Short mmCIF file of C-alpha atoms and ligand atoms in Angstrom, two decimals:
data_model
loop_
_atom_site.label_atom_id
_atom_site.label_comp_id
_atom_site.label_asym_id
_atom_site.label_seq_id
_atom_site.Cartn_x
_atom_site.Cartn_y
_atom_site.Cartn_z
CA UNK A 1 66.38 26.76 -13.47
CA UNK A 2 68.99 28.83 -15.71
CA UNK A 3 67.60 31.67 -16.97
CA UNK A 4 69.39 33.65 -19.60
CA UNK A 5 67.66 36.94 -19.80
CA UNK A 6 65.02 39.13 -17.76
CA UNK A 7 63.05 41.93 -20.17
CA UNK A 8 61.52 44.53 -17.10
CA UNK A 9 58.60 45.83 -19.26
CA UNK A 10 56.28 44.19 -21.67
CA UNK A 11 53.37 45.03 -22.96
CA UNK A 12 53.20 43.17 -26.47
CA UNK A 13 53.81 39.31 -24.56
CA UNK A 14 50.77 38.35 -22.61
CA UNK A 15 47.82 39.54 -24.24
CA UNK A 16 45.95 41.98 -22.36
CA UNK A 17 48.47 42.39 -19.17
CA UNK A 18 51.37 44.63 -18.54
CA UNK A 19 54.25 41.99 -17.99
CA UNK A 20 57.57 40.95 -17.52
CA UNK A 21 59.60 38.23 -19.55
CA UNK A 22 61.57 35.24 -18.33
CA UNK A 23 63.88 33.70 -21.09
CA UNK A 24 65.07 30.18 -19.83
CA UNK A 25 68.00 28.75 -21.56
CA UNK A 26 68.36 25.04 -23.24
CA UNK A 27 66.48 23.75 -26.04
CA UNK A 28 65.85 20.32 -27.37
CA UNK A 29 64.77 21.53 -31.16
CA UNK A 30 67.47 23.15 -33.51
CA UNK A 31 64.88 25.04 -35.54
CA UNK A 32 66.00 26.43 -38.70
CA UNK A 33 65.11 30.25 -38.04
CA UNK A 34 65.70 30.39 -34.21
CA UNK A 35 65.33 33.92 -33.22
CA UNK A 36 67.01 33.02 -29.82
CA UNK A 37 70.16 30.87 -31.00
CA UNK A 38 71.99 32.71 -27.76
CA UNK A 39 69.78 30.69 -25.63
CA UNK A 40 69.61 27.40 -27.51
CA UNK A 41 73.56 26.42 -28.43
CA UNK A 42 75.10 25.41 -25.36
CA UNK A 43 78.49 27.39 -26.48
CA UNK A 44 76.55 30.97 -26.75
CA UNK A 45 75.05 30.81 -23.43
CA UNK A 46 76.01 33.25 -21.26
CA UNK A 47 76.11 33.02 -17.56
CA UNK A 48 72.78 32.35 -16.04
CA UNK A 49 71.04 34.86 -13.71
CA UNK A 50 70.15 33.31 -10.37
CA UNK A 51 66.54 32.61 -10.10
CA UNK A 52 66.49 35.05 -6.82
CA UNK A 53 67.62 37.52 -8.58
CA UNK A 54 64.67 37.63 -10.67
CA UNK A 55 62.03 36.80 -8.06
CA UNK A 56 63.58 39.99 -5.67
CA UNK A 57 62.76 41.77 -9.02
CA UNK A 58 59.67 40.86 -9.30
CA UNK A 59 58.70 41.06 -5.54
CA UNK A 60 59.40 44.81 -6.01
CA UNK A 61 56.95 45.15 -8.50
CA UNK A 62 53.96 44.39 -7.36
CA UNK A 63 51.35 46.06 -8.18
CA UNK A 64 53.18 47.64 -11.54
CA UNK A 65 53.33 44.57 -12.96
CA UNK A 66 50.18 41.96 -13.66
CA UNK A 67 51.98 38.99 -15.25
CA UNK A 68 55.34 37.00 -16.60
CA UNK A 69 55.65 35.34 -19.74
CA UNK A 70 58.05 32.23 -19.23
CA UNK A 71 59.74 31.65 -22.29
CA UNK A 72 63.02 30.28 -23.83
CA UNK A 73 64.84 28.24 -25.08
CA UNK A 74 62.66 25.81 -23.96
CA UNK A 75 61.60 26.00 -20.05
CA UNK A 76 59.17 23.10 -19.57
CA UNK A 77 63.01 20.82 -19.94
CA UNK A 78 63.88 22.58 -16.72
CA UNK A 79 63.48 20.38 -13.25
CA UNK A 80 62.73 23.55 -11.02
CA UNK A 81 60.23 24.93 -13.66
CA UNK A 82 57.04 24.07 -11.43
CA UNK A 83 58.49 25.37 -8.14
CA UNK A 84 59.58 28.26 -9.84
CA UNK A 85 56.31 29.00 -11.57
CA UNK A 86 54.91 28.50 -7.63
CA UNK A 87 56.91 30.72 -6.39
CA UNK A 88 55.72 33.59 -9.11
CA UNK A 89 52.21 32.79 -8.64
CA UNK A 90 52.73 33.22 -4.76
CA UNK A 91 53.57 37.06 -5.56
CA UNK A 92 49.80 37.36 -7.20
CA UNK A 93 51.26 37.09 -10.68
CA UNK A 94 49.42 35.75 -13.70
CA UNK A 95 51.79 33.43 -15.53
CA UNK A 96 51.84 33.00 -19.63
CA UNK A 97 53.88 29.85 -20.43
CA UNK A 98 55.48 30.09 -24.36
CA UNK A 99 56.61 26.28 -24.74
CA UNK A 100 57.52 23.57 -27.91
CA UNK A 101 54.98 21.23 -26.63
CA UNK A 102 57.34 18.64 -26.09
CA UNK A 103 56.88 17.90 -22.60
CA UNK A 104 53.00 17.43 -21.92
CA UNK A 105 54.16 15.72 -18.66
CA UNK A 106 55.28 19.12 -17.20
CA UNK A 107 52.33 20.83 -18.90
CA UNK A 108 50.13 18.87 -17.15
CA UNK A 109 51.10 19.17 -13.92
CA UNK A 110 51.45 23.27 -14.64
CA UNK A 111 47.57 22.97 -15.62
CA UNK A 112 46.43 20.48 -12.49
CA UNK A 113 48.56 22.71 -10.21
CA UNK A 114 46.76 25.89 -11.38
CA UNK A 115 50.17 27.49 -11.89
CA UNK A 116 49.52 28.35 -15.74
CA UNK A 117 46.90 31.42 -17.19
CA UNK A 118 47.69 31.07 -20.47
CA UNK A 119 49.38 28.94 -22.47
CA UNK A 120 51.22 29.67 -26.30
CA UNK A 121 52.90 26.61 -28.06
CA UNK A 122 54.50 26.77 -31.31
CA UNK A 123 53.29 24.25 -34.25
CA UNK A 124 56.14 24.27 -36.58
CA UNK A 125 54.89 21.96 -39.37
CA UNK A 126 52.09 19.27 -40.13
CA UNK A 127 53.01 16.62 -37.52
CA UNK A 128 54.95 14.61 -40.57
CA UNK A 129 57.32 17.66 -41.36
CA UNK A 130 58.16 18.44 -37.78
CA UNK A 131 61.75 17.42 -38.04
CA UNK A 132 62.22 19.45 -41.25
CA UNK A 133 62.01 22.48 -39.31
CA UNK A 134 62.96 21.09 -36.00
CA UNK A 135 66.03 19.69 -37.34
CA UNK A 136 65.58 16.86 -34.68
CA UNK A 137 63.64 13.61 -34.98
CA UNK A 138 60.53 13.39 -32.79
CA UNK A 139 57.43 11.58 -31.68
CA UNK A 140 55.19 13.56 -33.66
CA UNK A 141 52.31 12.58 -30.88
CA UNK A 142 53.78 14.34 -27.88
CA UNK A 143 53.24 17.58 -30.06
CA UNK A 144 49.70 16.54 -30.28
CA UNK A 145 49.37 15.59 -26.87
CA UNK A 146 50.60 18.37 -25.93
CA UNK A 147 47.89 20.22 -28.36
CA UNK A 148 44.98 18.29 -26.87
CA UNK A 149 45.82 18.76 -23.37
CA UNK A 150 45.81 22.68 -23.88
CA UNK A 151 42.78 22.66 -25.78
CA UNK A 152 41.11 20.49 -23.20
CA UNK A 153 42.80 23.02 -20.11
CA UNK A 154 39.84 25.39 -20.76
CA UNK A 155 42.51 28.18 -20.05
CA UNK A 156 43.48 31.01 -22.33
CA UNK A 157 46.00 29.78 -25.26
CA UNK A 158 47.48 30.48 -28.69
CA UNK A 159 48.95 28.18 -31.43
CA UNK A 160 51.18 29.55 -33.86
CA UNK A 161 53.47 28.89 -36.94
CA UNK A 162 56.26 30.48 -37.77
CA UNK A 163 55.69 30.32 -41.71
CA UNK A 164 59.21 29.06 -43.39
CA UNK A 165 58.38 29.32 -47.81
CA UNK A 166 61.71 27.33 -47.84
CA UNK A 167 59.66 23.92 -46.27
CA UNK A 168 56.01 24.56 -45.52
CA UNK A 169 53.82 25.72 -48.25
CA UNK A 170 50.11 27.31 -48.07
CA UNK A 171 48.28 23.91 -47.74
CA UNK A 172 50.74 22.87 -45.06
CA UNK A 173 49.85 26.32 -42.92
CA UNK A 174 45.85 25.63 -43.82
CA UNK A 175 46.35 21.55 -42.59
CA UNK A 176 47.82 23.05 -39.03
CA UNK A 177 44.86 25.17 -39.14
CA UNK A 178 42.34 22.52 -39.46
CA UNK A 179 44.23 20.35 -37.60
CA UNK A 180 43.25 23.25 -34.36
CA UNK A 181 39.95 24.08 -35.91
CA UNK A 182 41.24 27.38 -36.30
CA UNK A 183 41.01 27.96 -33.26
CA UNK A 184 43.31 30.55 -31.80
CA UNK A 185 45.75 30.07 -34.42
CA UNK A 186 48.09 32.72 -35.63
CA UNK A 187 50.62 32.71 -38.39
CA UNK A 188 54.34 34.95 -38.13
CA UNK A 189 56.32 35.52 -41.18
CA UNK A 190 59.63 34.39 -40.85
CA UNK A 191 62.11 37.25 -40.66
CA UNK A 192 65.64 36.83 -43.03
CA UNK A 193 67.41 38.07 -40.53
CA UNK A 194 66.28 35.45 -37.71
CA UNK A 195 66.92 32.47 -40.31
CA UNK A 196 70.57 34.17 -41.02
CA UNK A 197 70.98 34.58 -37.60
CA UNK A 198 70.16 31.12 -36.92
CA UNK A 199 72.07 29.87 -39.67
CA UNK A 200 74.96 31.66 -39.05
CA UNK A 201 75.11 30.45 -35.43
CA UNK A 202 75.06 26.66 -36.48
CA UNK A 203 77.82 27.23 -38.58
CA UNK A 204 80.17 27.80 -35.83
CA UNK A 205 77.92 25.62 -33.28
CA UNK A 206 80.18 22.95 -35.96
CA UNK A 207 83.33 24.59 -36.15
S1 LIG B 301 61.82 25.67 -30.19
FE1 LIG B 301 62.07 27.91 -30.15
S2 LIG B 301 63.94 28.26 -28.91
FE2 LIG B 301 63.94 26.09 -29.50
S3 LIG B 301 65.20 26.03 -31.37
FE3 LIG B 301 63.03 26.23 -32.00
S4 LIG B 301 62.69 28.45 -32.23
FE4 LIG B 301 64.60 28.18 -31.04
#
């Protein structure tokens, strides 16, 4: 695991539960508006925290604290992801995993292992515009296996777009809808300053 950041005190991440946040670093999408780019570009991340550290942390609250959001980056790409994960859920914690989708393998076993409450995965465009936004190419149907197999998981879960006017346009955000019945879908507006920040960080990601 390399984890990049620990917030202490949440209560806006994991619906319904007072929570701490684990930000894992690495990321296989280049997004256009990445409001993380110091955990995404390999030559912005800062030295990681030792997993230890955080579980010590977490030890010591027990009983303040009801869950952990895991999010990144990207942390299903990381090998130790499910052992870590066990090792939160052996404290008592509930565990909210915030993920691309692209790795339905790891998913899967997060859901079979019972090591996963509740699960949020970004849809960043109708399946045929993902690399438009992602600035990568992909197998558009990982992202919907990925969709089915959370859907299927009978757990708690959110989809949700990040709503870019510069590529996606209404009937784009109402085809992701339909194509989740709706269901637990939510829409963000995509904040300026997260696109400049993004922007600004490819720039010298090329320098
Ligand atoms: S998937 Fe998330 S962390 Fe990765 S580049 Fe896109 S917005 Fe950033």
């Amino acid at each position: 695991m390399k984890i990049g950041g620990l917030i202490k005190f949440t209560l806006i991440d994991y619906p319904g539960h007072v929570a701490a946040v684990v930000f894992t670093q690495g990321c296989n999408f280049r997004c256009r508006y990445c409001h993380n780019p110091e955990l995404v570009y390999p030559h912005l991340l800062q030295e990681s925290m030792p997993k230890d550290d955080v579980l010590s942390f977490l030890r010591k609250r027990k009983g303040t604290l009801e869950g952990v959001v895991i999010t990144g980056g990207e942390p299903t790409l990381h090998l130790g992801l499910i052992d870590f994960m066990a090792e939160i859920k052996a404290l008592g914690y509930k565990i909210k995993l915030d993920t691309n989708g692209t790795k339905p393998e790891v998913l899967q076993e997060a859901i079979e292992r019972q090591l996963v409450d509740f699960v949020a995965m970004d849809l960043k465009a109708p399946l045929e515009k993902y690399s438009l936004i992602t600035g990568v190419e992909f197998d558009p149907k990982i992202i919907q296996k990925s969709m089915d197999m959370i859907v299927a998981s009978g757990l708690p879960y959110e989809f949700r777009t990040t709503y870019d006017k510069e590529v996606l346009t209404d009937e784009d955000i109402q085809a992701i809808s339909d194509s989740v019945q709706g269901k637990n879908y939510r829409v963000q507006e995509c904040l300026p300053v997260a696109k400049e920040k993004a922007a600004l960080k490819v720039m010298h990601d090329e320098v």
